[in-house]
Structure formats: structure tokens, C-alpha cells
Amino acid sequence: MAVAVFRPTQFSFASCISACSGSAALDVGRHSIVDMYAKCGNIEDSICAFHGFNDPTIVPYNTMLSGLAQHGRAGQTIQIFKELEKTETDPNKKKFICLLTACSHVGLLEESMFIFDVMCDHYKIEPESKHYFCLVDVLRRAGNLDYAYKIIAGCLFNVGVSIWRTLLSAFWTS
């Protein structure tokens, strides 16, 4: 069974916001606005909408972290993550992927290594291939190809072709 991929349009966002206003679901509407601004590349307005929540749930945190990571805003991603840590909600695998993605996009090697260690040691989250992918990417960007190779070779599961492409791309771009 094939799964259809849904890509939101301006109309779908407007419909969602309208439906939320009709049902007085203010937080759902705010979440949609945070998501809309982030996906449209307007991170500043997305952050403003996020900070409009009095007591954000995990959903707006996920949305904000993902939006910031996609736009390479590592510092802001880490800041929002620290805000999340102050709540009583423990971060999950997806949030760490967002953090590692943001750090790898801008080449923050030390921060990436620290975040990876916190994920594994403090939160006891077992890394998945996407976590390793981000780690290999930031190591590649930093030119630490030997360590990146050791991470891939040390994985106890099949990391997939894309992680090898990431490592090998260092040789194509140098």
C-alpha cells in the first residue's frame, strides 16, 4: 500500500488556522503558525509565534527545533532545547536529531559530540542511523575522516548507503 505524501500549501495552512479558530483550539492554531513560518523560511516570526505559548507542549517544541535545524540555526536550536530541558518533558530521539542536524549544518563539532554524549549517557537514548549520520557529517565537515570512518565501522547495525555517501563526499569536494 503506497502512502501519499502530503505537502501543505497556503490553502491548507489557512484552512487549518480557520478550523482551529472555529473550535477555539488556540494552541493548535499557534502550532500551525509556528510550523508555517518555519517551513516558509521566516524563522523570526516562527520564533515569535513559539514564544506566544504560555506553557508550550512537546508539539511546538518539536516544530520549533525542527524548523531551526532545517535552517542551520544551531545556536537558537540549542537555546530552545535548553528551554525544553527545563520543562518536565524528557527529550526524545527526534529532538536530538534536530540538534545534531543543526550543529552539523554549521560545523559545530564539539557541540555535536557533547550533544551525542548527553543523548547516550544522560538520557539513555540508543542512537539510530540518523544520529550517526549527523555525527559523521559534522566530522566530515571538520576534516576528521578517520574518526568518522571508525564511527561507521563500529556501528552494530546497517547504517545504510547515505552515511557512506556522506563520508565519501569529503573526497569529492576536496
Coordinates of C-alpha atoms in Angstrom, one line a residue:
M1 CA 0.0 0.0 0.0
A2 CA 1.5 3.3 -1.1
V3 CA 1.5 6.2 1.3
A4 CA 0.6 9.6 -0.1
V5 CA 3.0 12.4 0.8
F6 CA 1.1 15.5 1.9
R7 CA 2.8 18.8 1.3
P8 CA 1.0 21.7 3.0
T9 CA 0.0 24.7 0.8
Q10 CA -1.1 28.2 1.7
F11 CA -4.7 27.0 1.4
S12 CA -4.1 24.0 3.8
F13 CA -2.5 26.3 6.4
A14 CA -5.3 28.8 6.1
S15 CA -7.9 26.0 6.4
C16 CA -6.1 24.6 9.4
I17 CA -6.0 28.0 11.1
S18 CA -9.6 28.6 10.3
A19 CA -10.6 25.3 11.7
C20 CA -8.7 26.0 14.9
S21 CA -10.3 29.3 15.4
G22 CA -13.7 27.8 14.8
S23 CA -13.1 25.2 17.6
A24 CA -11.3 27.7 19.9
A25 CA -8.2 25.5 19.7
L26 CA -5.8 28.3 20.2
D27 CA -2.7 26.2 20.9
V28 CA -3.3 24.1 17.7
G29 CA -3.6 27.3 15.7
R30 CA -0.4 28.7 17.2
H31 CA 1.4 25.5 16.5
S32 CA 0.3 25.7 12.9
I33 CA 1.6 29.2 12.6
V34 CA 5.0 28.2 14.1
D35 CA 5.2 25.4 11.6
M36 CA 4.0 27.6 8.7
Y37 CA 6.5 30.4 9.3
A38 CA 9.4 27.9 9.8
K39 CA 8.5 26.0 6.6
C40 CA 8.3 29.3 4.7
G41 CA 11.8 30.3 5.9
N42 CA 10.5 33.1 8.2
I43 CA 12.3 31.9 11.3
E44 CA 12.0 35.2 13.2
D45 CA 8.2 35.1 13.0
S46 CA 8.2 31.4 13.8
I47 CA 10.2 32.1 17.0
C48 CA 7.8 34.9 18.0
A49 CA 4.8 32.6 17.5
F50 CA 6.5 29.9 19.5
H51 CA 7.2 32.3 22.4
G52 CA 3.5 33.2 22.3
F53 CA 2.8 29.9 24.1
N54 CA 2.4 30.4 27.8
D55 CA 3.3 26.8 28.6
P56 CA 4.2 25.0 25.3
T57 CA 3.6 21.3 25.0
I58 CA 6.1 18.9 23.3
V59 CA 4.5 19.6 19.9
P60 CA 5.5 23.2 19.5
Y61 CA 9.0 22.3 20.8
N62 CA 9.3 19.6 18.1
T63 CA 8.2 22.1 15.5
M64 CA 10.5 24.9 16.6
L65 CA 13.5 22.6 16.9
S66 CA 12.9 21.1 13.5
G67 CA 12.4 24.5 11.8
L68 CA 15.6 25.9 13.4
A69 CA 17.6 22.9 12.5
Q70 CA 16.4 22.9 8.9
H71 CA 17.7 26.5 8.6
G72 CA 21.0 25.8 10.2
R73 CA 20.2 27.9 13.3
A74 CA 22.4 25.8 15.7
G75 CA 22.7 28.4 18.5
Q76 CA 18.9 29.0 18.6
T77 CA 18.2 25.3 18.3
I78 CA 20.4 24.6 21.4
Q79 CA 18.7 27.5 23.2
I80 CA 15.2 26.1 22.6
F81 CA 16.5 22.7 23.6
K82 CA 17.7 24.1 26.9
E83 CA 14.3 25.6 27.4
L84 CA 12.8 22.2 26.8
E85 CA 15.1 20.6 29.3
K86 CA 13.8 23.0 32.0
T87 CA 10.3 21.5 31.5
E88 CA 9.4 18.1 32.9
T89 CA 9.4 16.6 29.4
D90 CA 12.5 14.5 28.5
P91 CA 13.8 14.9 25.0
N92 CA 13.3 12.1 22.6
K93 CA 15.3 10.8 19.6
K94 CA 13.7 13.3 17.2
K95 CA 14.8 16.2 19.2
F96 CA 18.4 15.0 19.3
I97 CA 18.3 14.5 15.5
C98 CA 17.2 18.2 15.2
L99 CA 20.0 19.3 17.5
L100 CA 22.7 17.2 15.7
T101 CA 21.4 18.3 12.3
A102 CA 21.6 22.0 13.2
C103 CA 25.1 21.6 14.6
S104 CA 26.3 19.6 11.6
H105 CA 25.0 22.2 9.1
V106 CA 27.2 24.8 10.6
G107 CA 30.1 22.6 11.6
L108 CA 29.9 22.6 15.4
L109 CA 32.0 19.6 16.1
E110 CA 32.5 19.9 19.8
E111 CA 28.8 20.7 20.4
S112 CA 27.8 17.8 18.3
M113 CA 30.0 15.4 20.2
F114 CA 28.7 16.8 23.5
I115 CA 25.1 16.5 22.5
F116 CA 25.6 12.9 21.3
D117 CA 27.2 12.0 24.6
V118 CA 24.4 13.7 26.6
M119 CA 21.8 11.8 24.5
C120 CA 23.5 8.4 25.1
D121 CA 24.8 8.9 28.7
H122 CA 22.4 11.2 30.4
Y123 CA 19.1 10.4 28.6
K124 CA 20.0 6.8 27.8
I125 CA 18.7 7.1 24.3
E126 CA 20.1 4.5 21.9
P127 CA 21.4 6.2 18.8
E128 CA 19.8 5.4 15.4
S129 CA 21.3 5.7 12.0
K130 CA 20.1 9.3 11.6
H131 CA 22.1 10.3 14.8
Y132 CA 25.2 8.6 13.4
F133 CA 24.6 10.3 10.0
C134 CA 24.7 13.7 11.7
L135 CA 27.8 12.9 13.6
V136 CA 29.6 11.6 10.5
D137 CA 28.5 14.7 8.6
V138 CA 29.9 17.1 11.2
L139 CA 33.1 15.1 11.4
R140 CA 33.4 15.1 7.6
R141 CA 33.0 18.9 7.6
A142 CA 35.7 19.2 10.2
G143 CA 38.0 17.0 8.2
N144 CA 38.1 14.3 10.8
L145 CA 37.6 11.5 8.4
D146 CA 39.4 8.8 10.3
Y147 CA 37.1 9.2 13.3
A148 CA 34.0 9.3 11.1
Y149 CA 35.1 6.0 9.5
K150 CA 35.6 4.5 12.9
I151 CA 32.1 5.5 14.0
I152 CA 30.6 3.9 10.9
A153 CA 32.7 0.8 11.2
G154 CA 31.8 0.5 14.8
C155 CA 28.0 0.5 14.3
L156 CA 26.4 -2.7 15.2
F157 CA 23.7 -2.3 12.6
N158 CA 23.5 -1.5 8.9
V159 CA 23.9 2.3 8.7
G160 CA 22.8 2.4 5.1
V161 CA 24.3 3.8 1.9
S162 CA 23.6 7.5 2.7
I163 CA 26.0 7.6 5.6
W164 CA 28.8 6.2 3.4
R165 CA 28.0 8.8 0.7
T166 CA 28.3 11.5 3.3
L167 CA 31.8 10.3 4.3
L168 CA 32.9 9.8 0.7
S169 CA 31.7 13.2 -0.3
A170 CA 34.6 14.6 1.6
F171 CA 36.9 13.1 -1.1
W172 CA 34.8 14.5 -4.0
T173 CA 34.7 18.1 -2.6
S174 CA 38.3 18.3 -1.5

